[in-house]
Short mmCIF file of C-alpha atoms in Angstrom, two decimals:
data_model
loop_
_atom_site.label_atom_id
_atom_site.label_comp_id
_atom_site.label_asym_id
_atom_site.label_seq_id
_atom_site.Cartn_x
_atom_site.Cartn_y
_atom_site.Cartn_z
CA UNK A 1 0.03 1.64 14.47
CA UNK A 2 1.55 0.36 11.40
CA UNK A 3 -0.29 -2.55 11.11
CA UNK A 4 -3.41 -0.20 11.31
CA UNK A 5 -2.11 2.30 8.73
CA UNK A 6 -2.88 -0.11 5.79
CA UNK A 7 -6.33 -0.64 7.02
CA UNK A 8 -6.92 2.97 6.43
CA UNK A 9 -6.60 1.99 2.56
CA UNK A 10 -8.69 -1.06 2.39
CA UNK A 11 -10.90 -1.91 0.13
CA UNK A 12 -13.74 -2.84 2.39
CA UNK A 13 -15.23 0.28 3.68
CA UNK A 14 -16.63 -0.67 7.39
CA UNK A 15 -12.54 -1.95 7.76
CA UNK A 16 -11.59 1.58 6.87
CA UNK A 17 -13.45 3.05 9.52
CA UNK A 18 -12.52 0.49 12.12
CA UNK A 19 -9.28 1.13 11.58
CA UNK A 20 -9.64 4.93 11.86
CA UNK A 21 -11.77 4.48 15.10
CA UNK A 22 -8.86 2.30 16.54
CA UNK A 23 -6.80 5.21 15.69
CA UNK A 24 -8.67 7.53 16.92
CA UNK A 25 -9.08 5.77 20.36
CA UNK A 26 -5.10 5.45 20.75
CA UNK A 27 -4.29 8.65 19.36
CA UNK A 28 -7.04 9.97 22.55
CA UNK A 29 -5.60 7.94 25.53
CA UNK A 30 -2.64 10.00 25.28
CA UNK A 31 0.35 12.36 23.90
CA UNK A 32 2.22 9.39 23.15
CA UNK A 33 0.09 7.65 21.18
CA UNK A 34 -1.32 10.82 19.39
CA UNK A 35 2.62 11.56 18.95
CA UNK A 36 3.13 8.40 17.09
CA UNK A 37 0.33 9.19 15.06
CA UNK A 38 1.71 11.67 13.87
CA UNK A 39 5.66 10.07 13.42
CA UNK A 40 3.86 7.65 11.79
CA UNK A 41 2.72 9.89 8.94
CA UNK A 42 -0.99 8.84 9.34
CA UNK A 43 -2.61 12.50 8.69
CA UNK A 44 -2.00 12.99 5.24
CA UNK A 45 -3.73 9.61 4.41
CA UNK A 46 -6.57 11.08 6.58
CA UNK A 47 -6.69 14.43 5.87
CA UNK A 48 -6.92 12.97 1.58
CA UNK A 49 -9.69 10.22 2.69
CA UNK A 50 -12.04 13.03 4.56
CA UNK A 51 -12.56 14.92 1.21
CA UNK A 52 -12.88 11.84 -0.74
CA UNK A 53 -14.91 9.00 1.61
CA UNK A 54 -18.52 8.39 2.85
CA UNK A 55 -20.21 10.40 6.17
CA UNK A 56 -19.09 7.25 8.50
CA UNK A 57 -15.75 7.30 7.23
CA UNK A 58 -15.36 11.34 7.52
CA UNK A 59 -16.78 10.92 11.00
CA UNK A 60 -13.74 8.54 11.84
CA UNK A 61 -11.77 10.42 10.52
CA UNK A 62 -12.53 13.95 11.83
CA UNK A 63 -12.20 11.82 15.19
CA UNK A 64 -8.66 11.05 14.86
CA UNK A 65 -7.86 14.65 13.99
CA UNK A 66 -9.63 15.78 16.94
CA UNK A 67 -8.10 13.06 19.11
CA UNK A 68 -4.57 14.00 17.83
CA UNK A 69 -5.07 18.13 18.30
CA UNK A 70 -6.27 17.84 22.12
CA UNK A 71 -3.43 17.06 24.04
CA UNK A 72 -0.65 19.96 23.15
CA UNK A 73 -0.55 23.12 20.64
CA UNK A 74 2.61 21.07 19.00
CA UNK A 75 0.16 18.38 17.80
CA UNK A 76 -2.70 20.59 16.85
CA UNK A 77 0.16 22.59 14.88
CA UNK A 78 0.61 19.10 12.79
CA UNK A 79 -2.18 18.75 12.14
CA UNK A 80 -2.85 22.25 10.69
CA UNK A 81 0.52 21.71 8.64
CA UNK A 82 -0.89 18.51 6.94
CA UNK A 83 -3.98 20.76 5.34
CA UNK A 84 -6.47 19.56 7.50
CA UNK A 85 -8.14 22.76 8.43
CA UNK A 86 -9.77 23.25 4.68
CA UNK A 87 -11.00 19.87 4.55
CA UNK A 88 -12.97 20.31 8.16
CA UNK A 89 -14.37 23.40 6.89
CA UNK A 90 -15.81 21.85 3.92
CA UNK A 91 -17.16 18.70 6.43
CA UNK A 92 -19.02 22.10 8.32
CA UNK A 93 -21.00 21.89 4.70
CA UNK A 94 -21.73 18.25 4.62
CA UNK A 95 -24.92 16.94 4.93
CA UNK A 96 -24.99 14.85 7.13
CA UNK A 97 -25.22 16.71 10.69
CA UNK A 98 -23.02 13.61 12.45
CA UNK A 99 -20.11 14.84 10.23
CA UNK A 100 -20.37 18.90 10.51
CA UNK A 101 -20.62 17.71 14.48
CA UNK A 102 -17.22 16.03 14.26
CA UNK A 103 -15.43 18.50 12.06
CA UNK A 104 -16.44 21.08 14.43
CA UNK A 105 -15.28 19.32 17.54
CA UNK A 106 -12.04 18.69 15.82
CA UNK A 107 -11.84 22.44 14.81
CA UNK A 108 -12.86 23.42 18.34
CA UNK A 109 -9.77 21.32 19.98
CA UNK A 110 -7.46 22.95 17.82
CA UNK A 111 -8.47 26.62 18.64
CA UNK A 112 -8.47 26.39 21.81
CA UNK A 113 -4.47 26.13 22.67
CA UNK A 114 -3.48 29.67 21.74
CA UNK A 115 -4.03 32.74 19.27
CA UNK A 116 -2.04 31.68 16.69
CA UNK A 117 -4.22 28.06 15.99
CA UNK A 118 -7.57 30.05 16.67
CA UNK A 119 -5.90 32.57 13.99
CA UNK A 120 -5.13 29.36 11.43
CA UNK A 121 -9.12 28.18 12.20
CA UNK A 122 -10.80 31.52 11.31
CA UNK A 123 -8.09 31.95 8.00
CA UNK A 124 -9.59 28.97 6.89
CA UNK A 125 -13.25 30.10 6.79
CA UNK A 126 -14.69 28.04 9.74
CA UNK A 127 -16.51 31.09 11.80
CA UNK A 128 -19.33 31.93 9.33
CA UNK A 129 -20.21 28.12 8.80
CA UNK A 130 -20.26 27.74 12.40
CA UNK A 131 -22.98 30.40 13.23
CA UNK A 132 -24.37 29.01 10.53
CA UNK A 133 -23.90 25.31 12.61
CA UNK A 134 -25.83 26.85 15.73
CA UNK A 135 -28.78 27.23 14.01
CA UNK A 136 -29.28 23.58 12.67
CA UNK A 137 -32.10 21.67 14.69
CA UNK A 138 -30.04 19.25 15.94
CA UNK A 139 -28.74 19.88 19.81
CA UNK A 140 -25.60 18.00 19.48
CA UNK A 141 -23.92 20.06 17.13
CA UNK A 142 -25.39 23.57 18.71
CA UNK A 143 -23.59 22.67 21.26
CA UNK A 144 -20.02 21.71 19.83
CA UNK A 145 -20.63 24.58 17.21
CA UNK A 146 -21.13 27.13 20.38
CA UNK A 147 -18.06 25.99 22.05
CA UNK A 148 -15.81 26.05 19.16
CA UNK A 149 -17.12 29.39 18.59
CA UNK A 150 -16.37 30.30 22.60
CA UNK A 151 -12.74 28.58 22.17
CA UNK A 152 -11.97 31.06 19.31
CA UNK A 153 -13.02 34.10 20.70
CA UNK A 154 -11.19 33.50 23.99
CA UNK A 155 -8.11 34.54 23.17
CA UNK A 156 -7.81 38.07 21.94
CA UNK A 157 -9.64 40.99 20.94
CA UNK A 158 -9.46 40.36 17.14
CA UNK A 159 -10.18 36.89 17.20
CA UNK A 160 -13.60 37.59 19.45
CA UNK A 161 -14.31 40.56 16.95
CA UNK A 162 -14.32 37.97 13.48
CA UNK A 163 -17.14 36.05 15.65
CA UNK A 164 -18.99 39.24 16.33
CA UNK A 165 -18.74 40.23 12.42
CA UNK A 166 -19.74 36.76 11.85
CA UNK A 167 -23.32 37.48 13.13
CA UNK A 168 -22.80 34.81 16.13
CA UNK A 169 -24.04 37.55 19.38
CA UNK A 170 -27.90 37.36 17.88
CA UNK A 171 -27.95 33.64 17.95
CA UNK A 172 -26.05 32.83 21.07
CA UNK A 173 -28.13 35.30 22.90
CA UNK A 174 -31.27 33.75 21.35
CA UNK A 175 -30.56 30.28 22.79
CA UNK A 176 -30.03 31.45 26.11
CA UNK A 177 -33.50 30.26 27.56
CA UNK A 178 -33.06 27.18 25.61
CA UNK A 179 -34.10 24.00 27.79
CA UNK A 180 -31.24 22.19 27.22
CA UNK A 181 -28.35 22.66 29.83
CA UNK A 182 -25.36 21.65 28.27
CA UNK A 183 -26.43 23.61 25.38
CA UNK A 184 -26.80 26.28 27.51
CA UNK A 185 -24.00 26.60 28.97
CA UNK A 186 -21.75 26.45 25.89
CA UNK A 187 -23.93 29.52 25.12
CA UNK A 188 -23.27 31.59 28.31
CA UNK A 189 -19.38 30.50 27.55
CA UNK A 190 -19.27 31.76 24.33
CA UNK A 191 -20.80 35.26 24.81
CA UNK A 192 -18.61 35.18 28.04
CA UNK A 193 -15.55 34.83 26.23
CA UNK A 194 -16.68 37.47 23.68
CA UNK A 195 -17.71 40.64 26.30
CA UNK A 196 -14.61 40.08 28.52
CA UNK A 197 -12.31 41.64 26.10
CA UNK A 198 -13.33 45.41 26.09
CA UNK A 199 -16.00 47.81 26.30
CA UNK A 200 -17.01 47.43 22.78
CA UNK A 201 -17.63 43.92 22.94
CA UNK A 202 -19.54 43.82 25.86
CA UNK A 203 -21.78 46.24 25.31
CA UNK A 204 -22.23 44.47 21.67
CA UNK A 205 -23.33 41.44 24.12
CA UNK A 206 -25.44 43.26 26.08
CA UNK A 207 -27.55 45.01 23.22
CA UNK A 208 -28.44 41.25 21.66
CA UNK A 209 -30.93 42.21 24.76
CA UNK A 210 -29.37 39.67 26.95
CA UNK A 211 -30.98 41.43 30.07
CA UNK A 212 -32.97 40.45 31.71
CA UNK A 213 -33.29 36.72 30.41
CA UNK A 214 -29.96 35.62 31.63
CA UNK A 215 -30.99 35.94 35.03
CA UNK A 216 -33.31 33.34 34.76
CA UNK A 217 -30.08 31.24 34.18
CA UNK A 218 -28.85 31.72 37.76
CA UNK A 219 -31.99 30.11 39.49
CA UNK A 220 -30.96 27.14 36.86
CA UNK A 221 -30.88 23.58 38.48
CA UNK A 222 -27.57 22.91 36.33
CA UNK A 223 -24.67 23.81 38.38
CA UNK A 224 -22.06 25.00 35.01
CA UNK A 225 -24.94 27.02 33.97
CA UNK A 226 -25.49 28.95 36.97
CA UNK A 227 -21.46 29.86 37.37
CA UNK A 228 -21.36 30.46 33.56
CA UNK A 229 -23.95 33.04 34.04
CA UNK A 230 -22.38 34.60 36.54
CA UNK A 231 -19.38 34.45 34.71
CA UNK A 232 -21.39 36.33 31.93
CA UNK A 233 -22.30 39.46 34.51
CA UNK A 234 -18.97 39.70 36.10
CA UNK A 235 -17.39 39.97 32.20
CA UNK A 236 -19.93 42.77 31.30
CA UNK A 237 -20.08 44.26 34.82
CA UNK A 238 -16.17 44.45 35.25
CA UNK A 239 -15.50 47.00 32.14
CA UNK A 240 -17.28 50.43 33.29
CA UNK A 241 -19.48 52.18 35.81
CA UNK A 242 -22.36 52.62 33.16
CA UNK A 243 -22.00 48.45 32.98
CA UNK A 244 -22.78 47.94 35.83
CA UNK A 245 -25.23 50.54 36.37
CA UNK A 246 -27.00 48.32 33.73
CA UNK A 247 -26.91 44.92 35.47
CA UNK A 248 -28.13 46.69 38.76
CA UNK A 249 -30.73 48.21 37.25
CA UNK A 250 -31.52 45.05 35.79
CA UNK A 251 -31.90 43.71 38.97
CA UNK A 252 -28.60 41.60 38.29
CA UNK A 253 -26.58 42.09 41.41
CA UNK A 254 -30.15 40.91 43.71
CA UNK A 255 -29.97 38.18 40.83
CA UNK A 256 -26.15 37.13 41.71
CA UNK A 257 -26.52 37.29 45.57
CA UNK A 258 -29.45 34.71 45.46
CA UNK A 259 -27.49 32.44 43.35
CA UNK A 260 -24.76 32.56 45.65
CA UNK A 261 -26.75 31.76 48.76
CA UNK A 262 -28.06 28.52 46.97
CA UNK A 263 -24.94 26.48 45.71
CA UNK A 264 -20.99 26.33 47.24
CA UNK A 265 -17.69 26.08 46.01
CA UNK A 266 -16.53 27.00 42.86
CA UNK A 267 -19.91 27.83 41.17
CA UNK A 268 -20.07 30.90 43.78
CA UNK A 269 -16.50 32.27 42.49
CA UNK A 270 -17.36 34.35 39.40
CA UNK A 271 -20.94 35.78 41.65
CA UNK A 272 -18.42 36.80 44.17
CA UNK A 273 -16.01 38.56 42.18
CA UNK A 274 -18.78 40.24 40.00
CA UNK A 275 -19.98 42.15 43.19
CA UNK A 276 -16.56 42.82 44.02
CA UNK A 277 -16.21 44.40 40.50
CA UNK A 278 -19.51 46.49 40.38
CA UNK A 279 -18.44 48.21 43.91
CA UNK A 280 -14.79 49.36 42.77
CA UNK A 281 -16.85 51.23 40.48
CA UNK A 282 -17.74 53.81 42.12
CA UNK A 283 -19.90 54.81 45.55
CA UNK A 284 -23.18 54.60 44.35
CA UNK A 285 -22.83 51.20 43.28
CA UNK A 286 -20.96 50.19 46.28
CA UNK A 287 -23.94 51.02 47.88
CA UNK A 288 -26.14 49.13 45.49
CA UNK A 289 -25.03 46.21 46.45
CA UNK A 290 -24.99 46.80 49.86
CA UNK A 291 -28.13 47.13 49.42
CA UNK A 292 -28.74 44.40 48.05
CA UNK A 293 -27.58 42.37 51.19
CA UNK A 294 -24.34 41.47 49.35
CA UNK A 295 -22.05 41.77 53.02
CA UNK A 296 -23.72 39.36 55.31
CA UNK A 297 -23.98 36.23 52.03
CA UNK A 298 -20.13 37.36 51.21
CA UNK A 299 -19.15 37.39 55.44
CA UNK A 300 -20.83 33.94 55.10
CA UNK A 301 -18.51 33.02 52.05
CA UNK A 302 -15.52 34.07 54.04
CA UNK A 303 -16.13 31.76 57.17
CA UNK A 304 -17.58 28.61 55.64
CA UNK A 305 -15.71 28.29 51.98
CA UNK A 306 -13.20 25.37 52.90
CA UNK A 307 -11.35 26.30 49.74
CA UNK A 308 -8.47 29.80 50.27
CA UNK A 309 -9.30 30.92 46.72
CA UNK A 310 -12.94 31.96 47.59
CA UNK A 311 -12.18 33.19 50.49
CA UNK A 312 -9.70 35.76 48.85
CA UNK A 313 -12.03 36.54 46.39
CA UNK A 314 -14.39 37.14 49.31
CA UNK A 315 -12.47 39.03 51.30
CA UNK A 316 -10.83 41.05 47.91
CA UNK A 317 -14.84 42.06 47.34
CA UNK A 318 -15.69 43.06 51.06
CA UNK A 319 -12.42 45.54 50.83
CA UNK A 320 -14.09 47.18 47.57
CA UNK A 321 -17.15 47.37 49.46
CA UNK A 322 -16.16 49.04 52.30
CA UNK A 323 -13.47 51.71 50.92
CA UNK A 324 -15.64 53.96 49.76
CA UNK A 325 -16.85 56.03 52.77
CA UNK A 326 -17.56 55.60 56.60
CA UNK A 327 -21.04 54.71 55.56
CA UNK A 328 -19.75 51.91 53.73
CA UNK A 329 -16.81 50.81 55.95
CA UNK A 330 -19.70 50.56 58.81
CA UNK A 331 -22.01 48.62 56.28
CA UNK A 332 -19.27 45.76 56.06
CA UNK A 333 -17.67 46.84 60.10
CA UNK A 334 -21.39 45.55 61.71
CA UNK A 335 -21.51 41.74 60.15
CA UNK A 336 -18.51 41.56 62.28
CA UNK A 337 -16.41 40.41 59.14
CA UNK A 338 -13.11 42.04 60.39
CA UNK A 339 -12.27 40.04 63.02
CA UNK A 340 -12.29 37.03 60.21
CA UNK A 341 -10.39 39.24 58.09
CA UNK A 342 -7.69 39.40 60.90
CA UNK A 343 -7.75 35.86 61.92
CA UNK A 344 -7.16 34.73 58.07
CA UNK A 345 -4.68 37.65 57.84
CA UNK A 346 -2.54 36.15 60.50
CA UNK A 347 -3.11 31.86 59.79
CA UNK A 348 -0.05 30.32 59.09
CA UNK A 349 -2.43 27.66 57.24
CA UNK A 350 -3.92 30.63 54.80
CA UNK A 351 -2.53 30.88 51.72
CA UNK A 352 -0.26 33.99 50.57
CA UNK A 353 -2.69 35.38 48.54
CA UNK A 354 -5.69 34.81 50.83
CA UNK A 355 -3.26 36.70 53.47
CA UNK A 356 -2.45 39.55 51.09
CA UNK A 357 -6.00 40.13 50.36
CA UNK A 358 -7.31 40.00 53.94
CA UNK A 359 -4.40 42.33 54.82
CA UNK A 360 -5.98 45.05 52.16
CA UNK A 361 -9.44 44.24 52.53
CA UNK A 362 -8.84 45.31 56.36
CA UNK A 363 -6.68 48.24 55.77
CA UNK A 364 -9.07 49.51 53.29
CA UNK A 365 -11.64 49.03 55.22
CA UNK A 366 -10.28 50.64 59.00
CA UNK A 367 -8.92 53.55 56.52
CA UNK A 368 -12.37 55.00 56.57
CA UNK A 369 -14.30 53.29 59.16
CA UNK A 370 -15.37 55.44 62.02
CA UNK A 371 -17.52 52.98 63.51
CA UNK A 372 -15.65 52.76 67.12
CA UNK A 373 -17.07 49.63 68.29
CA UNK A 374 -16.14 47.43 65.73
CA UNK A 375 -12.62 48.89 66.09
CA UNK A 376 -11.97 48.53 69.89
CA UNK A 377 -11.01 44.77 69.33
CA UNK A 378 -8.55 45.24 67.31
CA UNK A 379 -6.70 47.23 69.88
CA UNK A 380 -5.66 44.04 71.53
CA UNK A 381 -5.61 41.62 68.50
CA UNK A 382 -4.12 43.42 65.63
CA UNK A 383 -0.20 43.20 64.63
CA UNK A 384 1.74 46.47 64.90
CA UNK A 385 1.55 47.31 60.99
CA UNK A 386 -2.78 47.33 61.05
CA UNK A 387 -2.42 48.50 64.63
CA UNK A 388 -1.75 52.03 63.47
CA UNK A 389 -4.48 52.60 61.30
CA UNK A 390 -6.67 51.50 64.21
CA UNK A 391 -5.33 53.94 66.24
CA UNK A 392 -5.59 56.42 63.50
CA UNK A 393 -8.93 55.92 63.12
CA UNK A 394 -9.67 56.54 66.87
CA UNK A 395 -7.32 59.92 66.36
CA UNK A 396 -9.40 61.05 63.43
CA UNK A 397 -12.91 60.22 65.57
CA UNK A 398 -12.45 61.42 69.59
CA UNK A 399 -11.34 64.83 68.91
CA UNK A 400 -15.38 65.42 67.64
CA UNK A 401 -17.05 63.16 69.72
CA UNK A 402 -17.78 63.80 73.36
CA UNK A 403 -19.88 60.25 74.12
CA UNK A 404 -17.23 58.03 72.33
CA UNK A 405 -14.17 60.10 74.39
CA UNK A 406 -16.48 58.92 77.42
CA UNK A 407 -17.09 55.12 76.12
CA UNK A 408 -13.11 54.83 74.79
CA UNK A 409 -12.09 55.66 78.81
CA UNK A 410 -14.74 52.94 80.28
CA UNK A 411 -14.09 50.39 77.97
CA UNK A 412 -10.55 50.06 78.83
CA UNK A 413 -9.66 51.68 75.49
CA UNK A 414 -7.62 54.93 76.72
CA UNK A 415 -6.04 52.52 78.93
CA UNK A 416 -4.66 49.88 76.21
CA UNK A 417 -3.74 52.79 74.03
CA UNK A 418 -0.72 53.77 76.65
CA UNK A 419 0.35 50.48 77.13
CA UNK A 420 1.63 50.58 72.95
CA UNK A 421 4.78 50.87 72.51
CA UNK A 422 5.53 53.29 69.40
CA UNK A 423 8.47 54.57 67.76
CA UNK A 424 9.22 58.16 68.90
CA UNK A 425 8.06 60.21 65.86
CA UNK A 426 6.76 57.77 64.24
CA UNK A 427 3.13 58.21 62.57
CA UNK A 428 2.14 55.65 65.08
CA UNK A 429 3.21 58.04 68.29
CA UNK A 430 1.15 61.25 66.42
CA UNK A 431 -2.08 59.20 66.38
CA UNK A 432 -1.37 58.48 70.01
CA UNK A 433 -0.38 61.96 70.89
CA UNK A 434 -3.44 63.39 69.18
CA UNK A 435 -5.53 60.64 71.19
CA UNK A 436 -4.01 61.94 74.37
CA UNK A 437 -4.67 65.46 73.37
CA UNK A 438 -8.07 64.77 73.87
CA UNK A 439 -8.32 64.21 77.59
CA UNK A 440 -7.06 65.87 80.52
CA UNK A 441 -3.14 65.22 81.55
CA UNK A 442 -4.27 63.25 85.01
CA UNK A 443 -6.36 60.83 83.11
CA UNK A 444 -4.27 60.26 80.62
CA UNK A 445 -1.46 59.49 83.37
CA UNK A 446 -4.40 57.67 85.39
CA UNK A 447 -4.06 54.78 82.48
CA UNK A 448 -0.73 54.77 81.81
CA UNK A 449 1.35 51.69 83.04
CA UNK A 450 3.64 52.22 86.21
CA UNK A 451 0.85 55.26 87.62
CA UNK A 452 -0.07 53.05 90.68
CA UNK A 453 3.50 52.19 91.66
CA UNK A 454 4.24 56.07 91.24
CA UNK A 455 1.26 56.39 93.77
CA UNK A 456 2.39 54.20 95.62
CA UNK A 457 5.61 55.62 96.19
CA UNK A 458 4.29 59.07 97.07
CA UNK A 459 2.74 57.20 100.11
CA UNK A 460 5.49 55.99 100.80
CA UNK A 461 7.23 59.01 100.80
CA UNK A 462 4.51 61.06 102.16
CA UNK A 463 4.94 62.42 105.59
CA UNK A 464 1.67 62.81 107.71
CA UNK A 465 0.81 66.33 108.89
CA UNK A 466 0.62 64.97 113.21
CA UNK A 467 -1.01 67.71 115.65
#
């Protein structure tokens, strides 16, 4: 490092930016290095040379700046404190398109740590120059001038309302169907990070008439852009009813289920949650997207994800599915998804919060699923704490139905339901009482254990009549 320093003021120019490329390599491999940078009071001479030298020396040194800022918010912080951030700003006017790429990478790794250095980036005057940056020719800086953009607005409401006011929604949205992927999905970032804040700002994204040309995104061959679109519909779709109502009616949750029957892993996680969020909404759109065959591709999720994250998320979007009504507890009851609920529920090798969510997805679902087949196996699987809402279930159903009182006997149902053991007074012994209630004392005392040794005994004790 200090033999380099001096190198930075040579006379010969292609030594100069040598010795800032060198810099700029070290100060990259890691904190360390980039730390000693720093100690070794390198940015000032920098930081002077990128207003004063020629595009290949900017470039270099933009590069060290940007190598420096990655690693922690303490070294982007020095690098703010030297001056730098005016000087990139002005490189976002330079001429040459090489440099205004470089200034706004360097820009983009200092926003992107917290508020505060996204803050110090828009004080300095970057955003405008930056929309202005996405609608050079060149692809290169499009893209690093989209992410910067999408690593400013990420953090706050304020900060993704300067890139609104900057004019940035009606470009970004403009290059959506643009052929170039990684471009692309820079894009879908960007106006992500913008509409996930609040209403306002998503429904700002949504009238740069984003509908229904995103969609074409999610039958994209590029794996980032699919999930990135997806991540786009869930962050519009989450805020409000009327949302969503939107993206259904713009055929987005069809749109969503397609693209998460084609690819696995994480590129399905943001498609998964999305229907999850449209069917909290309300029961309309719960239904929508049962319509839209969401339960069987999400039971599929659930039992072939290898990864406990998506199958939480699965399982957390199944439970908003089904709380709605009986209707909808039956939609998501028939793909036989509650058995798998149970089975990850109880796993010692699930996570915690794949357990917590299977727990509620089930309980939300049994609390208003009168679909009696699909609860009978529980009867003999489920712990004591989902057993009573099983049994509650069956308490709220027999009393009203003649052929499932007939069905519950044959089954063996009547039968298992005296063999529980329940508190006395507890809301677990009602449900059973009111169970009872619906059959006549000798059958009920038919199926419960011990009858056939009380027989038994009475023949014992029985004395023949003999002529």
């Amino acid at each position: 490092m200090s033999l380099l320093r001096p190198l930075l003021l040579d006379v010969v120019p292609t030594i100069q930016q040598t010795a800032a490329l060198a810099l700029g390599r070290l100060a990259n491999y890691n904190d360390d290095l980039a730390e000693a940078v720093v100690k070794g009071d390198i940015l000032p001479q920098l930081v002077y040379s990128l207003a004063e030298q020629n595009r290949f020396y900017k470039k270099a040194a933009a590069f060290v700046l940007r190598a420096v800022g990655k690693h922690s918010p303490q070294l982007a912080q020095a690098i703010v404190d030297c001056g730098a951030l005016d000087t990139l700003v002005i490189c976002l006017e330079d001429f040459d398109p090489g440099v205004k790429e470089a200034a706004a990478w360097a820009l983009g790794y200092i926003a992107r740590h917290n508020a505060e250095l996204s803050q110090a980036v828009v004080d300095a005057g970057a955003v405008p120059l930056l929309v202005l940056c996405i609608q050079e020719p060149e692809i290169a800086l499009k893209r690093i001038a989209a992410s910067t953009l999408s690593d400013t607005a990420k953090h706050s409401p304020e900060l993704a309302q300067t890139v609104v006011d900057a004019g940035a929604v009606a470009h970004l949205a403009q290059m959506i169907l643009n052929p170039d992927a990684k471009l692309k999905h820079q894009v879908l970032s960007a106006l992500s990070q913008i509409a996930k804040h609040s209403v306002d700002l998503a429904e700002m994204v949504v009238e740069a008439e984003i509908f229904p040309v995103v969609l074409t995104c999610l039958k994209d061959k590029d794996e980032y852009v699919k999930k990135n679109a997806c991540t786009l519909i869930r962050e519009i779709a989450k805020h409000t009813p009327e949302l969503s109502q939107l993206v259904v009616n713009a055929g987005g949750v069809a749109a969503v289920i397609d693209c998460i029957g084609s690819c696995k892993g994480n590129t399905r996680l943001p498609g998964i949650m999305m229907l999850g969020y449209v069917a909290a909404h309300s029961e309309n759109l719960a239904m929508a997207v049962i319509i839209s065959k969401a339960v069987p591709q999400l039971s599929v999720c659930l039992s072939e994800e290898p990864e406990d994250h998506i199958k939480a998320a699965a399982a957390w979007a199944l439970g908003q599915i089904g709380r709605h009504t009986p209707e909808h507890a039956r939609a998501v009851a028939v793909t036989n998804t509650l058995p798998v609920l149970l089975s990850l529920y109880m796993s010692t090798e699930s996570s915690e919060d794949l357990q917590v969510k299977s727990k509620k997805a089930i309980k939300n679902i049994l609390q208003k699923c009168t679909y009696l087949p699909a609860l009978e196996p529980f009867l003999y699987d489920a712990p004591p704490n989902i057993l009573k809402h099983v049994v509650g279930q069956f308490s709220k159903v027999l009393p009203h139905d003649s052929k499932a009182r007939r069905l519950f006997v044959t089954s063996g149902g009547l039968k298992k339901v005296q063999e529980i053991k329940a508190e006395p007074g507890s809301l677990l012994q009602d449900y059973i009482n009111s169970i009872n209630n619906c059959y006549p004392e000798e059958i009920v005392r038919y199926y419960s254990p011990g009858y056939s040794d009380t027989l038994l005994q009475r023949v014992d004790s029985y004395q023949p009549l003999i002529n």
